[in-house]
Amino acid sequence: MKMKRFPIQACLILIGSLIAIFTSNNLIAQVTSDQDESIYKDFKTEHMWDAKVTISNMIMVGESKRGTRRVIPITGGTFEGPKIKGVVLPGGEDWQLVRPDGDTELNARYLLKTDDGVVIQVINKVLMHTPKPGEGGQPYTRSVIDLEAPVDSKYDYLNHAIYIGTLNMSMSPGEGPAVVIGVYKVL
Amino acid sequence: MKMKRFPIQACLILIGSLIAIFTSNNLIAQVTSDQDESIYKDFKTEHMWDAKVTISNMIMVGESKRGTRRVIPITGGTFEGPKIKGVVLPGGEDWQLVRPDGDTELNARYLLKTDDGVVIQVINKVLMHTPKPGEGGQPYTRSVIDLEAPVDSKYDYLNHAIYIGTLNMSMSPGEGPAVVIGVYKVL
Amino acid sequence: MKMKRFPIQACLILIGSLIAIFTSNNLIAQVTSDQDESIYKDFKTEHMWDAKVTISNMIMVGESKRGTRRVIPITGGTFEGPKIKGVVLPGGEDWQLVRPDGDTELNARYLLKTDDGVVIQVINKVLMHTPKPGEGGQPYTRSVIDLEAPVDSKYDYLNHAIYIGTLNMSMSPGEGPAVVIGVYKVL
Amino acid sequence: MKMKRFPIQACLILIGSLIAIFTSNNLIAQVTSDQDESIYKDFKTEHMWDAKVTISNMIMVGESKRGTRRVIPITGGTFEGPKIKGVVLPGGEDWQLVRPDGDTELNARYLLKTDDGVVIQVINKVLMHTPKPGEGGQPYTRSVIDLEAPVDSKYDYLNHAIYIGTLNMSMSPGEGPAVVIGVYKVL
């Protein structure tokens, strides 16, 4: 796909206030360099935290109008990263749907409370794909995460980025089952 | 955050069919290695395509109950990647909301048609953040993308991953304004 | 289900600002009277408008990861009610999903422009259910509608209610296919 | 708005499988009769159940990027209607947003368990509007409700309709605060 770029001045007249973002150096540089590279590209991310989220027994709705529905209650936990730490508040839930094509979509919504008393909302949408027998390939678990922090708190910076995540199973002796969720800001 | 891991057998009894994914080698390896690294981490991605999407004049709803609402019609375009190419069908739209805190959320929904006749739905949710004057930092534009391809087509693989994207302004002489959207599979 | 109600004062202390709404006379009266009535109840609504929305040919994605996906472009139209009238702007779309259980969910998003120049966003989510052969019962088509009007316009009142809708097929000679959408405010 | 209707045969050729629903007698009759009536119209509904949902203390995120965010945990309850009854499972939550324009949107998600052991998902989206001082009018609280029942259960009929709801505050002595939610099928 070949395309020329107009001078910035012409763009400004056309689209006004949106332009500032599009002309940021790192975006232009990135798209340009893409064209010389292989199909693999590393996206730099910043690790925000790992959360260890404790869960209780799955509740089955069963085969529903949209797929297989099941719900996993979130009972608590902790989270810690370079610039933030605290606890997972009990009461959140992970509403899962096994889609008609067999993949599982997790839709977890819960609250964090930092050690300095700020409450942050997490919405974590996870896609889990397991290759069918004989299909080859690896199981796949990745997520996109939306964070809502108070705008008048020191964690307001969480409101202004896209996050991707990992999900891993973990258990500590004497505790119930838990998952470990890694949260990464896409830079 | 320190945690021990139970033997896989114990997990299997507890959570059943979900386990296969969590125990995949690359997930466990990744979470482990995180703990030795800096806060920056590269997520490997695969470049799926760049789409050049032509747009027409913005339609303003104005100050709405949820923020500032405006809509940008999508009039066509082309897309091309290592394993796929075709056209952007006219008729999609980008429904934008300037949030109460000043960031802009784009919510674009449109269809692609490959050169071998397959139609693919794209939902592209973009976050645009511009630092306030004196605040420092770069403008930020990143997106998460959902793809819906026919499950009985050769593009079914698009259904089983999380995608992130870039957005850039582009114009070709003699054409109207357009944006360039890069689509990357999170590996 | 039997339940007593505390004096309003106690509620006020507990829940503060939410109370004003719950204690509105018509709500309390209504719930009380429900208990004496048959299972059928009439909800009073106010007819806002009928919109005649012209559409063009359906575009098929086909069998997707969530069900059968198809899209119907919205090409224009008119709308008229007791207190408002104008045109349907071209460019909206109706993104339909045939769910795994056979019902069809329409998700239409389009813009209206009133005869005095105000733009209003419509999101119309329609459920269509057709009884299976031998099952008895009527086909069912009802919708819930979200309206976004500029808060500083004379149509701001549209932002503060729940709407339900009807959907009907209609054609005028010499025009393409169209649907008629009735919009009713739930009082 | 004047419009003629084509013979059914022409429609069938054009739109195929969607037609059955549009031509159902009750829809055509209804739209026709609308034109003779006042702007007020009664929608017949069937009362499905009243749920008494117990709640615990509100958790405040505070002023967020989308408005004021707060969460009310759902701790249990009961529900009962002419054809169904049971309990509200603990663990659901009501995620509330006070929009920039001052209205409150509740987004509650919880599970019911019938007395014969079937689990049903409820998503209840409530709009609460309180007129500003001097503005006149009544407080307004209405909701739209989505129900997901197992398709292979006797409650599958819940999957095939649109529901609207009422919300009322209620307390029983010796219990914590609760809300009463009326659920009505739009016929």
PDB file of N, CA and C in Angstrom, chain B residues 63-66, chain C residues 21 46 48-49 120-121 145-163 184-187, chain D residues 98-105 126-132 135-143:
ATOM      1  N   GLU B  63     -22.200  18.426  22.724  1.00  0.00           N
ATOM      2  CA  GLU B  63     -22.095  18.043  24.133  1.00  0.00           C
ATOM      3  C   GLU B  63     -23.272  17.143  24.471  1.00  0.00           C
ATOM      4  N   SER B  64     -23.013  15.880  24.767  1.00  0.00           N
ATOM      5  CA  SER B  64     -24.086  14.926  25.030  1.00  0.00           C
ATOM      6  C   SER B  64     -24.070  14.498  26.493  1.00  0.00           C
ATOM      7  N   LYS B  65     -24.969  13.598  26.823  1.00  0.00           N
ATOM      8  CA  LYS B  65     -25.054  13.140  28.204  1.00  0.00           C
ATOM      9  C   LYS B  65     -23.818  12.379  28.663  1.00  0.00           C
ATOM     10  N   ARG B  66     -23.005  11.894  27.729  1.00  0.00           N
ATOM     11  CA  ARG B  66     -21.847  11.088  28.106  1.00  0.00           C
ATOM     12  C   ARG B  66     -20.510  11.791  27.860  1.00  0.00           C
TER      13      ARG B  66
ATOM     14  N   ILE C  21     -35.233   9.746  44.498  1.00  0.00           N
ATOM     15  CA  ILE C  21     -35.897   9.053  43.399  1.00  0.00           C
ATOM     16  C   ILE C  21     -36.790   7.923  43.908  1.00  0.00           C
ATOM     17  N   GLU C  46     -45.131   7.327  26.048  1.00  0.00           N
ATOM     18  CA  GLU C  46     -45.400   8.488  25.192  1.00  0.00           C
ATOM     19  C   GLU C  46     -44.744   8.239  23.846  1.00  0.00           C
ATOM     20  N   MET C  48     -42.847   9.039  20.804  1.00  0.00           N
ATOM     21  CA  MET C  48     -41.919  10.124  20.455  1.00  0.00           C
ATOM     22  C   MET C  48     -41.942  10.393  18.959  1.00  0.00           C
ATOM     23  N   TRP C  49     -41.762   9.353  18.157  1.00  0.00           N
ATOM     24  CA  TRP C  49     -41.813   9.505  16.706  1.00  0.00           C
ATOM     25  C   TRP C  49     -41.861   8.157  16.035  1.00  0.00           C
ATOM     26  N   ILE C 120     -28.990  14.029  16.563  1.00  0.00           N
ATOM     27  CA  ILE C 120     -29.306  13.133  17.681  1.00  0.00           C
ATOM     28  C   ILE C 120     -28.832  11.729  17.343  1.00  0.00           C
ATOM     29  N   GLN C 121     -28.125  11.091  18.269  1.00  0.00           N
ATOM     30  CA  GLN C 121     -27.664   9.722  18.053  1.00  0.00           C
ATOM     31  C   GLN C 121     -28.707   8.717  18.530  1.00  0.00           C
ATOM     32  N   ILE C 145     -34.113   1.378  23.107  1.00  0.00           N
ATOM     33  CA  ILE C 145     -33.496   2.442  22.323  1.00  0.00           C
ATOM     34  C   ILE C 145     -32.814   3.433  23.254  1.00  0.00           C
ATOM     35  N   ASP C 146     -31.575   3.794  22.902  1.00  0.00           N
ATOM     36  CA  ASP C 146     -30.843   4.820  23.642  1.00  0.00           C
ATOM     37  C   ASP C 146     -30.716   6.049  22.755  1.00  0.00           C
ATOM     38  N   LEU C 147     -31.051   7.210  23.306  1.00  0.00           N
ATOM     39  CA  LEU C 147     -30.994   8.466  22.547  1.00  0.00           C
ATOM     40  C   LEU C 147     -29.977   9.407  23.182  1.00  0.00           C
ATOM     41  N   GLU C 148     -29.162  10.007  22.343  1.00  0.00           N
ATOM     42  CA  GLU C 148     -28.173  10.979  22.814  1.00  0.00           C
ATOM     43  C   GLU C 148     -28.415  12.292  22.096  1.00  0.00           C
ATOM     44  N   ALA C 149     -28.988  13.262  22.787  1.00  0.00           N
ATOM     45  CA  ALA C 149     -29.236  14.580  22.194  1.00  0.00           C
ATOM     46  C   ALA C 149     -28.291  15.590  22.836  1.00  0.00           C
ATOM     47  N   PRO C 150     -27.988  16.674  22.155  1.00  0.00           N
ATOM     48  CA  PRO C 150     -27.119  17.693  22.774  1.00  0.00           C
ATOM     49  C   PRO C 150     -27.772  18.215  24.050  1.00  0.00           C
ATOM     50  N   VAL C 151     -26.990  18.312  25.121  1.00  0.00           N
ATOM     51  CA  VAL C 151     -27.560  18.726  26.404  1.00  0.00           C
ATOM     52  C   VAL C 151     -27.944  20.197  26.397  1.00  0.00           C
ATOM     53  N   ASP C 152     -27.378  20.960  25.478  1.00  0.00           N
ATOM     54  CA  ASP C 152     -27.703  22.383  25.435  1.00  0.00           C
ATOM     55  C   ASP C 152     -28.740  22.693  24.350  1.00  0.00           C
ATOM     56  N   SER C 153     -29.441  21.665  23.878  1.00  0.00           N
ATOM     57  CA  SER C 153     -30.472  21.873  22.860  1.00  0.00           C
ATOM     58  C   SER C 153     -31.852  21.734  23.497  1.00  0.00           C
ATOM     59  N   LYS C 154     -32.880  22.100  22.756  1.00  0.00           N
ATOM     60  CA  LYS C 154     -34.246  21.949  23.248  1.00  0.00           C
ATOM     61  C   LYS C 154     -34.665  20.485  23.321  1.00  0.00           C
ATOM     62  N   TYR C 155     -33.844  19.597  22.779  1.00  0.00           N
ATOM     63  CA  TYR C 155     -34.176  18.174  22.800  1.00  0.00           C
ATOM     64  C   TYR C 155     -33.466  17.436  23.939  1.00  0.00           C
ATOM     65  N   ASP C 156     -32.896  18.167  24.875  1.00  0.00           N
ATOM     66  CA  ASP C 156     -32.196  17.544  26.009  1.00  0.00           C
ATOM     67  C   ASP C 156     -33.099  16.567  26.757  1.00  0.00           C
ATOM     68  N   TYR C 157     -34.413  16.803  26.724  1.00  0.00           N
ATOM     69  CA  TYR C 157     -35.321  15.909  27.456  1.00  0.00           C
ATOM     70  C   TYR C 157     -35.205  14.455  26.974  1.00  0.00           C
ATOM     71  N   LEU C 158     -34.698  14.267  25.766  1.00  0.00           N
ATOM     72  CA  LEU C 158     -34.546  12.900  25.254  1.00  0.00           C
ATOM     73  C   LEU C 158     -33.486  12.106  26.025  1.00  0.00           C
ATOM     74  N   ASN C 159     -32.584  12.813  26.700  1.00  0.00           N
ATOM     75  CA  ASN C 159     -31.483  12.132  27.405  1.00  0.00           C
ATOM     76  C   ASN C 159     -31.911  11.466  28.704  1.00  0.00           C
ATOM     77  N   HIS C 160     -33.117  11.742  29.167  1.00  0.00           N
ATOM     78  CA  HIS C 160     -33.457  11.386  30.543  1.00  0.00           C
ATOM     79  C   HIS C 160     -34.569  10.353  30.648  1.00  0.00           C
ATOM     80  N   ALA C 161     -34.607   9.404  29.734  1.00  0.00           N
ATOM     81  CA  ALA C 161     -35.641   8.367  29.795  1.00  0.00           C
ATOM     82  C   ALA C 161     -35.166   7.094  29.111  1.00  0.00           C
ATOM     83  N   ILE C 162     -35.937   6.050  29.363  1.00  0.00           N
ATOM     84  CA  ILE C 162     -35.776   4.745  28.717  1.00  0.00           C
ATOM     85  C   ILE C 162     -36.795   4.667  27.574  1.00  0.00           C
ATOM     86  N   TYR C 163     -36.394   4.139  26.432  1.00  0.00           N
ATOM     87  CA  TYR C 163     -37.299   4.040  25.291  1.00  0.00           C
ATOM     88  C   TYR C 163     -37.421   2.594  24.826  1.00  0.00           C
ATOM     89  N   TYR C 184     -40.969   4.892  21.714  1.00  0.00           N
ATOM     90  CA  TYR C 184     -41.899   5.191  22.800  1.00  0.00           C
ATOM     91  C   TYR C 184     -41.138   5.379  24.109  1.00  0.00           C
ATOM     92  N   LYS C 185     -41.393   6.491  24.754  1.00  0.00           N
ATOM     93  CA  LYS C 185     -40.788   6.751  26.064  1.00  0.00           C
ATOM     94  C   LYS C 185     -41.559   5.994  27.139  1.00  0.00           C
ATOM     95  N   VAL C 186     -40.862   5.215  27.952  1.00  0.00           N
ATOM     96  CA  VAL C 186     -41.504   4.532  29.061  1.00  0.00           C
ATOM     97  C   VAL C 186     -41.720   5.546  30.180  1.00  0.00           C
ATOM     98  N   LEU C 187     -42.990   5.786  30.503  1.00  0.00           N
ATOM     99  CA  LEU C 187     -43.307   6.810  31.511  1.00  0.00           C
ATOM    100  C   LEU C 187     -43.222   6.226  32.915  1.00  0.00           C
TER     101      LEU C 187
ATOM    102  N   VAL D  98     -22.489   8.119  37.595  1.00  0.00           N
ATOM    103  CA  VAL D  98     -23.185   9.397  37.470  1.00  0.00           C
ATOM    104  C   VAL D  98     -22.597  10.087  36.247  1.00  0.00           C
ATOM    105  N   ARG D  99     -23.446  10.232  35.224  1.00  0.00           N
ATOM    106  CA  ARG D  99     -22.986  10.791  33.957  1.00  0.00           C
ATOM    107  C   ARG D  99     -22.619  12.272  34.094  1.00  0.00           C
ATOM    108  N   PRO D 100     -21.874  12.777  33.111  1.00  0.00           N
ATOM    109  CA  PRO D 100     -21.532  14.205  33.138  1.00  0.00           C
ATOM    110  C   PRO D 100     -22.768  15.107  33.242  1.00  0.00           C
ATOM    111  N   ASP D 101     -23.916  14.660  32.741  1.00  0.00           N
ATOM    112  CA  ASP D 101     -25.114  15.505  32.799  1.00  0.00           C
ATOM    113  C   ASP D 101     -25.924  15.294  34.081  1.00  0.00           C
ATOM    114  N   GLY D 102     -25.429  14.483  35.001  1.00  0.00           N
ATOM    115  CA  GLY D 102     -26.068  14.381  36.307  1.00  0.00           C
ATOM    116  C   GLY D 102     -26.988  13.185  36.491  1.00  0.00           C
ATOM    117  N   ASP D 103     -27.435  12.546  35.409  1.00  0.00           N
ATOM    118  CA  ASP D 103     -28.234  11.333  35.569  1.00  0.00           C
ATOM    119  C   ASP D 103     -27.344  10.185  36.061  1.00  0.00           C
ATOM    120  N   THR D 104     -27.982   9.218  36.714  1.00  0.00           N
ATOM    121  CA  THR D 104     -27.235   8.052  37.189  1.00  0.00           C
ATOM    122  C   THR D 104     -27.626   6.819  36.381  1.00  0.00           C
ATOM    123  N   GLU D 105     -26.609   6.107  35.873  1.00  0.00           N
ATOM    124  CA  GLU D 105     -26.845   4.844  35.185  1.00  0.00           C
ATOM    125  C   GLU D 105     -26.364   3.706  36.073  1.00  0.00           C
ATOM    126  N   VAL D 126     -30.326   0.537  34.692  1.00  0.00           N
ATOM    127  CA  VAL D 126     -31.331   1.450  35.212  1.00  0.00           C
ATOM    128  C   VAL D 126     -30.919   2.891  34.932  1.00  0.00           C
ATOM    129  N   LEU D 127     -31.874   3.698  34.518  1.00  0.00           N
ATOM    130  CA  LEU D 127     -31.639   5.142  34.400  1.00  0.00           C
ATOM    131  C   LEU D 127     -32.385   5.850  35.516  1.00  0.00           C
ATOM    132  N   MET D 128     -31.661   6.683  36.264  1.00  0.00           N
ATOM    133  CA  MET D 128     -32.277   7.490  37.314  1.00  0.00           C
ATOM    134  C   MET D 128     -32.055   8.960  37.007  1.00  0.00           C
ATOM    135  N   HIS D 129     -33.156   9.676  36.883  1.00  0.00           N
ATOM    136  CA  HIS D 129     -33.077  11.113  36.600  1.00  0.00           C
ATOM    137  C   HIS D 129     -33.853  11.877  37.654  1.00  0.00           C
ATOM    138  N   THR D 130     -33.217  12.837  38.272  1.00  0.00           N
ATOM    139  CA  THR D 130     -33.892  13.709  39.233  1.00  0.00           C
ATOM    140  C   THR D 130     -33.938  15.119  38.655  1.00  0.00           C
ATOM    141  N   PRO D 131     -35.134  15.691  38.517  1.00  0.00           N
ATOM    142  CA  PRO D 131     -35.195  17.055  37.980  1.00  0.00           C
ATOM    143  C   PRO D 131     -34.412  18.010  38.875  1.00  0.00           C
ATOM    144  N   LYS D 132     -33.773  18.975  38.261  1.00  0.00           N
ATOM    145  CA  LYS D 132     -33.047  19.982  39.028  1.00  0.00           C
ATOM    146  C   LYS D 132     -34.044  20.873  39.760  1.00  0.00           C
ATOM    147  N   GLU D 135     -37.089  22.837  38.255  1.00  0.00           N
ATOM    148  CA  GLU D 135     -37.276  22.356  36.885  1.00  0.00           C
ATOM    149  C   GLU D 135     -38.652  21.721  36.706  1.00  0.00           C
ATOM    150  N   GLY D 136     -39.243  21.303  37.801  1.00  0.00           N
ATOM    151  CA  GLY D 136     -40.529  20.620  37.698  1.00  0.00           C
ATOM    152  C   GLY D 136     -40.354  19.179  37.269  1.00  0.00           C
ATOM    153  N   GLY D 137     -41.433  18.430  37.255  1.00  0.00           N
ATOM    154  CA  GLY D 137     -41.363  17.043  36.841  1.00  0.00           C
ATOM    155  C   GLY D 137     -41.038  16.115  38.001  1.00  0.00           C
ATOM    156  N   GLN D 138     -41.212  14.834  37.746  1.00  0.00           N
ATOM    157  CA  GLN D 138     -41.022  13.801  38.754  1.00  0.00           C
ATOM    158  C   GLN D 138     -39.642  13.174  38.633  1.00  0.00           C
ATOM    159  N   PRO D 139     -39.093  12.669  39.718  1.00  0.00           N
ATOM    160  CA  PRO D 139     -37.938  11.774  39.578  1.00  0.00           C
ATOM    161  C   PRO D 139     -38.325  10.590  38.694  1.00  0.00           C
ATOM    162  N   TYR D 140     -37.358  10.049  37.987  1.00  0.00           N
ATOM    163  CA  TYR D 140     -37.626   9.009  36.994  1.00  0.00           C
ATOM    164  C   TYR D 140     -36.676   7.847  37.239  1.00  0.00           C
ATOM    165  N   THR D 141     -37.195   6.653  37.354  1.00  0.00           N
ATOM    166  CA  THR D 141     -36.375   5.449  37.513  1.00  0.00           C
ATOM    167  C   THR D 141     -36.988   4.320  36.701  1.00  0.00           C
ATOM    168  N   ARG D 142     -36.366   3.982  35.611  1.00  0.00           N
ATOM    169  CA  ARG D 142     -36.839   2.862  34.800  1.00  0.00           C
ATOM    170  C   ARG D 142     -35.631   2.083  34.315  1.00  0.00           C
ATOM    171  N   SER D 143     -35.861   0.837  33.944  1.00  0.00           N
ATOM    172  CA  SER D 143     -34.715   0.039  33.533  1.00  0.00           C
ATOM    173  C   SER D 143     -35.047  -0.880  32.371  1.00  0.00           C
TER     174      SER D 143
END
